[in-house]
Amino acid sequence: MKKDIPEIEDLIAGINDPDVTLGTTPRTSEGESPLIVSSHIPSGESASVSDDDKCWQDFLSLLETDELTTDKNDRLVCKLDRDLADSLDDCDIHNRSRSDLVNAIVRAFFTTYLGKLAKYRREKKSLFVNFKEEYDGKD
């Protein structure tokens, strides 16, 4: 049983290609209409654009505050894909760290889309959910 593993050149094709940049207009020849390269904006939905603007403004305002809302000692470790980590390291927004950027991104996303995220909330499956404080500590 042979696994089809792509060649490394195929995997990295297009990386750092100036013609493939999100949110920019690629060069076109005369007679062609320019295309906006953006995979996250559905066509015909103006509400999502305003949500995007709100999310971006929330993100920037979180980064502009002196300290983010949580203490840096109260952070947990979360693994991030290497390409995302490298991309965040390339960003210099208010001289904030990668962790600050990730926290601001996630907080802005939650602020904007909390209503939509609520329907995906997990049920608590702990046995302690229905536990009542009837136990007095004696055997």
Coordinates of C-alpha atoms in Angstrom, one line a residue:
M1 CA 0.0 0.0 0.0
K2 CA 1.7 3.1 -1.2
K3 CA 1.0 6.5 0.3
D4 CA 0.9 9.4 -2.1
I5 CA 3.2 12.0 -0.5
P6 CA 3.6 15.2 -2.5
E7 CA 7.1 16.6 -3.3
I8 CA 8.3 19.4 -1.1
E9 CA 8.5 21.7 -4.1
D10 CA 4.8 21.2 -4.7
L11 CA 4.0 21.9 -1.0
I12 CA 6.0 25.2 -0.9
A13 CA 5.0 26.5 -4.4
G14 CA 3.5 30.0 -4.1
I15 CA 5.1 30.8 -0.7
N16 CA 6.4 34.4 -0.7
D17 CA 5.0 34.8 -4.2
P18 CA 4.1 38.5 -4.6
D19 CA 1.3 37.7 -6.9
V20 CA -0.5 35.6 -4.3
T21 CA -1.3 37.9 -1.4
L22 CA -4.6 38.1 0.5
G23 CA -6.5 41.2 0.1
T24 CA -4.6 42.6 -2.9
T25 CA -5.5 43.0 -6.5
P26 CA -3.3 40.7 -8.7
R27 CA -1.7 42.1 -11.8
T28 CA -3.9 41.6 -14.8
S29 CA -3.4 42.1 -18.5
E30 CA -5.4 44.7 -20.4
G31 CA -9.0 43.7 -20.9
E32 CA -9.2 41.5 -17.9
S33 CA -11.1 42.6 -14.8
P34 CA -9.1 42.7 -11.6
L35 CA -9.9 40.0 -9.0
I36 CA -9.8 40.5 -5.3
V37 CA -8.0 37.6 -3.7
S38 CA -10.0 36.8 -0.6
S39 CA -11.3 33.4 0.4
H40 CA -13.0 34.6 3.6
I41 CA -15.5 37.1 2.3
P42 CA -18.6 35.5 0.8
S43 CA -20.0 37.4 -2.2
G44 CA -23.1 39.4 -1.6
E45 CA -23.0 39.6 2.1
S46 CA -22.4 43.1 3.4
A47 CA -23.1 42.1 7.0
S48 CA -19.9 39.9 7.1
V49 CA -17.8 42.9 5.9
S50 CA -19.1 45.0 8.8
D51 CA -18.4 42.1 11.2
D52 CA -14.9 41.9 9.7
D53 CA -14.4 45.7 10.3
K54 CA -15.8 45.4 13.9
C55 CA -13.6 42.4 14.6
W56 CA -10.5 44.3 13.2
Q57 CA -11.3 47.4 15.3
D58 CA -11.8 45.3 18.4
F59 CA -8.5 43.6 17.8
L60 CA -6.7 46.9 17.4
S61 CA -8.3 48.4 20.5
L62 CA -7.3 45.3 22.6
L63 CA -3.7 45.8 21.4
E64 CA -3.7 49.5 22.2
T65 CA -4.6 49.0 25.9
D66 CA -1.7 49.0 28.3
E67 CA -2.3 45.5 29.4
L68 CA -4.6 42.8 28.0
T69 CA -7.4 41.8 30.3
T70 CA -5.7 38.7 31.8
D71 CA -2.5 38.6 33.8
K72 CA 0.3 37.1 31.7
N73 CA 1.0 34.6 34.5
D74 CA -2.5 33.3 34.1
R75 CA -1.9 32.1 30.5
L76 CA -2.1 28.5 29.3
V77 CA 0.0 26.9 26.5
C78 CA -1.7 26.4 23.2
K79 CA 0.1 24.9 20.2
L80 CA 0.0 27.0 17.1
D81 CA 0.7 25.9 13.5
R82 CA 4.2 26.9 12.4
D83 CA 3.0 29.0 9.5
L84 CA 0.7 31.0 11.7
A85 CA 3.4 31.5 14.3
D86 CA 5.9 32.7 11.7
S87 CA 3.3 35.1 10.2
L88 CA 2.5 36.6 13.6
D89 CA 6.2 37.0 14.3
D90 CA 6.4 39.0 11.1
C91 CA 3.8 41.4 12.4
D92 CA 4.9 44.4 14.5
I93 CA 1.7 45.9 15.9
H94 CA 2.3 48.1 18.9
N95 CA 5.4 46.0 19.6
R96 CA 3.2 43.2 21.0
S97 CA 4.4 39.6 21.5
R98 CA 3.0 36.7 19.6
S99 CA 1.0 35.6 22.6
D100 CA -0.5 39.1 22.9
L101 CA -1.5 39.0 19.2
V102 CA -3.1 35.6 19.5
N103 CA -5.1 36.6 22.7
A104 CA -6.3 39.8 21.0
I105 CA -7.3 38.0 17.9
V106 CA -9.3 35.4 19.8
R107 CA -10.9 38.0 22.1
A108 CA -11.9 40.1 19.1
F109 CA -13.3 37.1 17.4
F110 CA -15.3 36.1 20.5
T111 CA -16.5 39.6 21.0
T112 CA -17.8 39.8 17.4
Y113 CA -19.2 36.3 17.0
L114 CA -20.2 35.2 20.5
G115 CA -23.8 34.8 19.5
K116 CA -22.9 32.5 16.7
L117 CA -20.4 30.6 18.8
A118 CA -23.0 30.0 21.6
K119 CA -24.8 27.2 19.6
Y120 CA -21.5 25.2 19.5
R121 CA -21.0 25.3 23.3
R122 CA -20.2 21.9 24.8
E123 CA -22.3 20.4 27.5
K124 CA -20.4 19.9 30.7
K125 CA -19.8 16.2 31.1
S126 CA -18.2 16.2 34.5
L127 CA -19.8 14.1 37.2
F128 CA -19.5 17.2 39.5
V129 CA -22.1 19.2 37.5
N130 CA -25.0 17.7 39.4
F131 CA -23.1 17.3 42.7
K132 CA -24.7 18.9 45.7
E133 CA -22.9 20.0 48.8
E134 CA -24.6 17.4 50.9
Y135 CA -21.4 15.6 51.9
D136 CA -20.2 16.9 55.3
G137 CA -16.7 15.4 55.1
K138 CA -17.4 12.4 57.5
D139 CA -17.3 8.8 56.4

